[in-house]
């Protein structure tokens, strides 16, 4: 039973949504933009949490998800890298996670929050690249991705309309990184 008295037929009435360690988790199905759906609905498969990937695997998986219009799920991939990677790279992955969340909000129609997170993520990734002296960490074209984020932020503020997440996804690697 939920806090408003509703029951969930696919979840026992007294069961709490906890992992094997007793930590709260949310097993509700989600759509491609990470919005919770009703219990029992068909959702998009979630990214498993805590996966340790190489930086190249992280970039490849996140790029695939971004192109599929699943920036919320790409954020989870970047978050795993941020939490499991070397301390000296945390800010890079955190900035990229913020970019993915910014795109998520922009696609959901939250132009204010989307623009703010896009700019924050761009600044964090650029600051990390500048401080680390790495223009292309793991092949990521940070300068082009940051330019993409700022352009998208300006677009969503100007129009106030949701964006097509897959159609506006950045290219993380290469000379056309921001598209």
PDB file of C-alpha atoms in Angstrom:
ATOM      1  CA  UNK A   1       0.000   0.000   0.000  1.00  0.00           C
ATOM      2  CA  UNK A   2       1.378   3.409  -0.933  1.00  0.00           C
ATOM      3  CA  UNK A   3       1.379   6.490   1.233  1.00  0.00           C
ATOM      4  CA  UNK A   4      -1.996   7.565  -0.173  1.00  0.00           C
ATOM      5  CA  UNK A   5      -3.588   4.204   0.491  1.00  0.00           C
ATOM      6  CA  UNK A   6      -3.280   2.776  -3.029  1.00  0.00           C
ATOM      7  CA  UNK A   7      -2.282  -0.831  -3.495  1.00  0.00           C
ATOM      8  CA  UNK A   8      -0.015  -2.299  -6.134  1.00  0.00           C
ATOM      9  CA  UNK A   9      -1.246  -5.635  -7.503  1.00  0.00           C
ATOM     10  CA  UNK A  10       2.220  -6.722  -8.622  1.00  0.00           C
ATOM     11  CA  UNK A  11       3.770  -6.070  -5.226  1.00  0.00           C
ATOM     12  CA  UNK A  12       2.614  -7.709  -2.003  1.00  0.00           C
ATOM     13  CA  UNK A  13       0.750  -5.233   0.200  1.00  0.00           C
ATOM     14  CA  UNK A  14       3.256  -5.279   3.038  1.00  0.00           C
ATOM     15  CA  UNK A  15       6.445  -5.732   0.974  1.00  0.00           C
ATOM     16  CA  UNK A  16       8.929  -2.883   0.915  1.00  0.00           C
ATOM     17  CA  UNK A  17      10.980  -2.243  -2.163  1.00  0.00           C
ATOM     18  CA  UNK A  18      14.420  -3.172  -0.736  1.00  0.00           C
ATOM     19  CA  UNK A  19      17.534  -4.851  -2.038  1.00  0.00           C
ATOM     20  CA  UNK A  20      19.172  -7.852  -0.378  1.00  0.00           C
ATOM     21  CA  UNK A  21      21.111  -5.503   1.933  1.00  0.00           C
ATOM     22  CA  UNK A  22      17.926  -3.745   3.071  1.00  0.00           C
ATOM     23  CA  UNK A  23      18.566  -0.520   1.107  1.00  0.00           C
ATOM     24  CA  UNK A  24      15.581   1.158  -0.465  1.00  0.00           C
ATOM     25  CA  UNK A  25      15.304   0.814  -4.232  1.00  0.00           C
ATOM     26  CA  UNK A  26      12.626   1.565  -6.766  1.00  0.00           C
ATOM     27  CA  UNK A  27      11.770  -1.404  -8.932  1.00  0.00           C
ATOM     28  CA  UNK A  28       8.861   0.327 -10.661  1.00  0.00           C
ATOM     29  CA  UNK A  29       9.123   0.114 -14.421  1.00  0.00           C
ATOM     30  CA  UNK A  30      10.316   3.294 -16.163  1.00  0.00           C
ATOM     31  CA  UNK A  31       9.904   4.789 -19.593  1.00  0.00           C
ATOM     32  CA  UNK A  32      12.778   5.751 -21.887  1.00  0.00           C
ATOM     33  CA  UNK A  33      13.186   9.088 -20.098  1.00  0.00           C
ATOM     34  CA  UNK A  34      13.300   7.449 -16.678  1.00  0.00           C
ATOM     35  CA  UNK A  35       9.793   8.427 -15.580  1.00  0.00           C
ATOM     36  CA  UNK A  36       8.164   5.875 -13.256  1.00  0.00           C
ATOM     37  CA  UNK A  37       5.299   3.878 -14.745  1.00  0.00           C
ATOM     38  CA  UNK A  38       2.604   2.018 -12.809  1.00  0.00           C
ATOM     39  CA  UNK A  39       3.585  -1.349 -11.349  1.00  0.00           C
ATOM     40  CA  UNK A  40       2.917  -4.041 -13.932  1.00  0.00           C
ATOM     41  CA  UNK A  41       3.376  -1.721 -16.931  1.00  0.00           C
ATOM     42  CA  UNK A  42       5.869  -2.559 -19.638  1.00  0.00           C
ATOM     43  CA  UNK A  43       8.866  -0.341 -19.190  1.00  0.00           C
ATOM     44  CA  UNK A  44      12.296   0.108 -20.664  1.00  0.00           C
ATOM     45  CA  UNK A  45      14.872  -2.258 -19.167  1.00  0.00           C
ATOM     46  CA  UNK A  46      16.881  -0.387 -16.564  1.00  0.00           C
ATOM     47  CA  UNK A  47      20.627  -0.202 -16.482  1.00  0.00           C
ATOM     48  CA  UNK A  48      22.010  -2.419 -13.760  1.00  0.00           C
ATOM     49  CA  UNK A  49      23.601  -0.351 -11.009  1.00  0.00           C
ATOM     50  CA  UNK A  50      27.184  -0.642  -9.905  1.00  0.00           C
ATOM     51  CA  UNK A  51      28.582  -2.027 -13.144  1.00  0.00           C
ATOM     52  CA  UNK A  52      32.309  -1.443 -13.434  1.00  0.00           C
ATOM     53  CA  UNK A  53      33.216  -0.732 -17.053  1.00  0.00           C
ATOM     54  CA  UNK A  54      36.370   0.453 -18.732  1.00  0.00           C
ATOM     55  CA  UNK A  55      36.201   4.104 -19.780  1.00  0.00           C
ATOM     56  CA  UNK A  56      35.840   2.986 -23.411  1.00  0.00           C
ATOM     57  CA  UNK A  57      32.931   0.682 -22.509  1.00  0.00           C
ATOM     58  CA  UNK A  58      31.314   3.517 -20.548  1.00  0.00           C
ATOM     59  CA  UNK A  59      31.513   5.928 -23.476  1.00  0.00           C
ATOM     60  CA  UNK A  60      30.274   3.321 -25.969  1.00  0.00           C
ATOM     61  CA  UNK A  61      27.310   2.262 -23.800  1.00  0.00           C
ATOM     62  CA  UNK A  62      26.348   5.828 -22.913  1.00  0.00           C
ATOM     63  CA  UNK A  63      26.537   6.867 -26.574  1.00  0.00           C
ATOM     64  CA  UNK A  64      24.248   3.982 -27.575  1.00  0.00           C
ATOM     65  CA  UNK A  65      21.695   4.957 -24.939  1.00  0.00           C
ATOM     66  CA  UNK A  66      21.841   8.646 -25.868  1.00  0.00           C
ATOM     67  CA  UNK A  67      21.242   7.835 -29.536  1.00  0.00           C
ATOM     68  CA  UNK A  68      18.308   5.609 -28.563  1.00  0.00           C
ATOM     69  CA  UNK A  69      16.726   8.583 -26.778  1.00  0.00           C
ATOM     70  CA  UNK A  70      17.442   7.211 -23.299  1.00  0.00           C
ATOM     71  CA  UNK A  71      19.507   9.942 -21.626  1.00  0.00           C
ATOM     72  CA  UNK A  72      18.271   8.968 -18.150  1.00  0.00           C
ATOM     73  CA  UNK A  73      19.769   5.530 -18.654  1.00  0.00           C
ATOM     74  CA  UNK A  74      22.988   7.028 -20.084  1.00  0.00           C
ATOM     75  CA  UNK A  75      23.204   9.085 -16.885  1.00  0.00           C
ATOM     76  CA  UNK A  76      23.198   5.860 -14.874  1.00  0.00           C
ATOM     77  CA  UNK A  77      26.128   4.538 -16.952  1.00  0.00           C
ATOM     78  CA  UNK A  78      28.087   7.754 -16.359  1.00  0.00           C
ATOM     79  CA  UNK A  79      27.191   7.588 -12.675  1.00  0.00           C
ATOM     80  CA  UNK A  80      28.691   4.107 -12.408  1.00  0.00           C
ATOM     81  CA  UNK A  81      31.937   5.454 -13.917  1.00  0.00           C
ATOM     82  CA  UNK A  82      31.861   8.399 -11.527  1.00  0.00           C
ATOM     83  CA  UNK A  83      31.449   6.101  -8.529  1.00  0.00           C
ATOM     84  CA  UNK A  84      33.806   3.293  -9.571  1.00  0.00           C
ATOM     85  CA  UNK A  85      36.484   5.099 -11.570  1.00  0.00           C
ATOM     86  CA  UNK A  86      39.674   6.707 -10.346  1.00  0.00           C
ATOM     87  CA  UNK A  87      39.229   9.696  -8.054  1.00  0.00           C
ATOM     88  CA  UNK A  88      41.052  11.973 -10.488  1.00  0.00           C
ATOM     89  CA  UNK A  89      38.299  11.343 -13.116  1.00  0.00           C
ATOM     90  CA  UNK A  90      35.241  11.728 -10.896  1.00  0.00           C
ATOM     91  CA  UNK A  91      34.466  15.275 -12.017  1.00  0.00           C
ATOM     92  CA  UNK A  92      34.614  14.326 -15.700  1.00  0.00           C
ATOM     93  CA  UNK A  93      32.077  11.535 -15.275  1.00  0.00           C
ATOM     94  CA  UNK A  94      29.923  13.633 -12.943  1.00  0.00           C
ATOM     95  CA  UNK A  95      29.826  16.421 -15.534  1.00  0.00           C
ATOM     96  CA  UNK A  96      28.835  13.965 -18.266  1.00  0.00           C
ATOM     97  CA  UNK A  97      26.130  12.523 -15.994  1.00  0.00           C
ATOM     98  CA  UNK A  98      24.786  16.059 -15.478  1.00  0.00           C
ATOM     99  CA  UNK A  99      24.691  16.575 -19.249  1.00  0.00           C
ATOM    100  CA  UNK A 100      22.645  13.393 -19.643  1.00  0.00           C
ATOM    101  CA  UNK A 101      20.253  14.478 -16.873  1.00  0.00           C
ATOM    102  CA  UNK A 102      19.987  17.912 -18.501  1.00  0.00           C
ATOM    103  CA  UNK A 103      18.977  16.258 -21.777  1.00  0.00           C
ATOM    104  CA  UNK A 104      16.494  14.113 -19.830  1.00  0.00           C
ATOM    105  CA  UNK A 105      14.844  17.201 -18.336  1.00  0.00           C
ATOM    106  CA  UNK A 106      14.848  19.001 -21.695  1.00  0.00           C
ATOM    107  CA  UNK A 107      13.123  15.985 -23.288  1.00  0.00           C
ATOM    108  CA  UNK A 108      10.560  15.871 -20.461  1.00  0.00           C
ATOM    109  CA  UNK A 109       9.722  19.540 -21.071  1.00  0.00           C
ATOM    110  CA  UNK A 110      11.503  21.009 -18.045  1.00  0.00           C
ATOM    111  CA  UNK A 111      13.341  23.728 -19.945  1.00  0.00           C
ATOM    112  CA  UNK A 112      14.585  25.592 -16.861  1.00  0.00           C
ATOM    113  CA  UNK A 113      16.038  22.539 -15.123  1.00  0.00           C
ATOM    114  CA  UNK A 114      17.297  21.075 -18.385  1.00  0.00           C
ATOM    115  CA  UNK A 115      19.155  24.238 -19.372  1.00  0.00           C
ATOM    116  CA  UNK A 116      20.647  24.614 -15.903  1.00  0.00           C
ATOM    117  CA  UNK A 117      21.964  21.044 -15.809  1.00  0.00           C
ATOM    118  CA  UNK A 118      23.255  21.193 -19.375  1.00  0.00           C
ATOM    119  CA  UNK A 119      25.296  24.287 -18.533  1.00  0.00           C
ATOM    120  CA  UNK A 120      26.455  22.896 -15.187  1.00  0.00           C
ATOM    121  CA  UNK A 121      27.577  19.628 -16.784  1.00  0.00           C
ATOM    122  CA  UNK A 122      29.354  21.469 -19.614  1.00  0.00           C
ATOM    123  CA  UNK A 123      31.215  23.632 -17.121  1.00  0.00           C
ATOM    124  CA  UNK A 124      32.187  20.685 -14.929  1.00  0.00           C
ATOM    125  CA  UNK A 125      33.494  18.596 -17.851  1.00  0.00           C
ATOM    126  CA  UNK A 126      35.413  21.559 -19.292  1.00  0.00           C
ATOM    127  CA  UNK A 127      36.897  22.458 -15.908  1.00  0.00           C
ATOM    128  CA  UNK A 128      38.039  18.874 -15.422  1.00  0.00           C
ATOM    129  CA  UNK A 129      39.562  18.664 -18.934  1.00  0.00           C
ATOM    130  CA  UNK A 130      41.362  21.977 -18.442  1.00  0.00           C
ATOM    131  CA  UNK A 131      42.707  21.027 -15.020  1.00  0.00           C
ATOM    132  CA  UNK A 132      43.748  17.568 -16.167  1.00  0.00           C
ATOM    133  CA  UNK A 133      45.279  18.912 -19.358  1.00  0.00           C
ATOM    134  CA  UNK A 134      43.309  16.397 -21.430  1.00  0.00           C
ATOM    135  CA  UNK A 135      41.334  17.712 -24.388  1.00  0.00           C
ATOM    136  CA  UNK A 136      40.151  14.234 -25.468  1.00  0.00           C
ATOM    137  CA  UNK A 137      39.892  12.045 -22.349  1.00  0.00           C
ATOM    138  CA  UNK A 138      39.004   8.518 -23.458  1.00  0.00           C
ATOM    139  CA  UNK A 139      38.284   9.960 -26.904  1.00  0.00           C
ATOM    140  CA  UNK A 140      35.566  12.304 -25.576  1.00  0.00           C
ATOM    141  CA  UNK A 141      35.646  15.655 -27.365  1.00  0.00           C
ATOM    142  CA  UNK A 142      34.868  17.689 -24.247  1.00  0.00           C
ATOM    143  CA  UNK A 143      34.984  21.073 -26.008  1.00  0.00           C
ATOM    144  CA  UNK A 144      32.469  20.029 -28.686  1.00  0.00           C
ATOM    145  CA  UNK A 145      30.209  18.264 -26.184  1.00  0.00           C
ATOM    146  CA  UNK A 146      30.185  21.381 -23.968  1.00  0.00           C
ATOM    147  CA  UNK A 147      29.347  23.560 -26.991  1.00  0.00           C
ATOM    148  CA  UNK A 148      26.502  21.163 -27.854  1.00  0.00           C
ATOM    149  CA  UNK A 149      25.174  21.419 -24.286  1.00  0.00           C
ATOM    150  CA  UNK A 150      25.197  25.223 -24.253  1.00  0.00           C
ATOM    151  CA  UNK A 151      23.505  25.399 -27.663  1.00  0.00           C
ATOM    152  CA  UNK A 152      20.802  22.965 -26.543  1.00  0.00           C
ATOM    153  CA  UNK A 153      20.329  24.904 -23.287  1.00  0.00           C
ATOM    154  CA  UNK A 154      19.749  28.099 -25.273  1.00  0.00           C
ATOM    155  CA  UNK A 155      17.316  26.303 -27.615  1.00  0.00           C
ATOM    156  CA  UNK A 156      15.182  24.853 -24.823  1.00  0.00           C
ATOM    157  CA  UNK A 157      15.053  28.189 -23.015  1.00  0.00           C
ATOM    158  CA  UNK A 158      14.061  29.977 -26.219  1.00  0.00           C
ATOM    159  CA  UNK A 159      11.337  27.527 -27.299  1.00  0.00           C
ATOM    160  CA  UNK A 160      10.190  26.119 -23.952  1.00  0.00           C
ATOM    161  CA  UNK A 161       9.227  22.920 -25.782  1.00  0.00           C
ATOM    162  CA  UNK A 162      10.430  19.376 -25.094  1.00  0.00           C
ATOM    163  CA  UNK A 163      13.201  18.127 -27.351  1.00  0.00           C
ATOM    164  CA  UNK A 164      13.593  14.769 -29.077  1.00  0.00           C
ATOM    165  CA  UNK A 165      16.260  13.193 -26.856  1.00  0.00           C
ATOM    166  CA  UNK A 166      17.580  10.828 -29.509  1.00  0.00           C
ATOM    167  CA  UNK A 167      17.491  13.455 -32.233  1.00  0.00           C
ATOM    168  CA  UNK A 168      19.368  15.976 -30.090  1.00  0.00           C
ATOM    169  CA  UNK A 169      21.815  13.515 -28.507  1.00  0.00           C
ATOM    170  CA  UNK A 170      25.459  14.564 -28.502  1.00  0.00           C
ATOM    171  CA  UNK A 171      28.193  12.648 -30.227  1.00  0.00           C
ATOM    172  CA  UNK A 172      30.736  12.054 -27.490  1.00  0.00           C
ATOM    173  CA  UNK A 173      33.716  11.174 -29.678  1.00  0.00           C
ATOM    174  CA  UNK A 174      35.269  12.608 -32.775  1.00  0.00           C
ATOM    175  CA  UNK A 175      35.378  15.921 -34.576  1.00  0.00           C
ATOM    176  CA  UNK A 176      31.574  16.265 -34.656  1.00  0.00           C
ATOM    177  CA  UNK A 177      31.113  15.484 -30.979  1.00  0.00           C
ATOM    178  CA  UNK A 178      28.326  17.935 -30.304  1.00  0.00           C
ATOM    179  CA  UNK A 179      26.646  17.517 -33.731  1.00  0.00           C
TER     180      UNK A 179
END
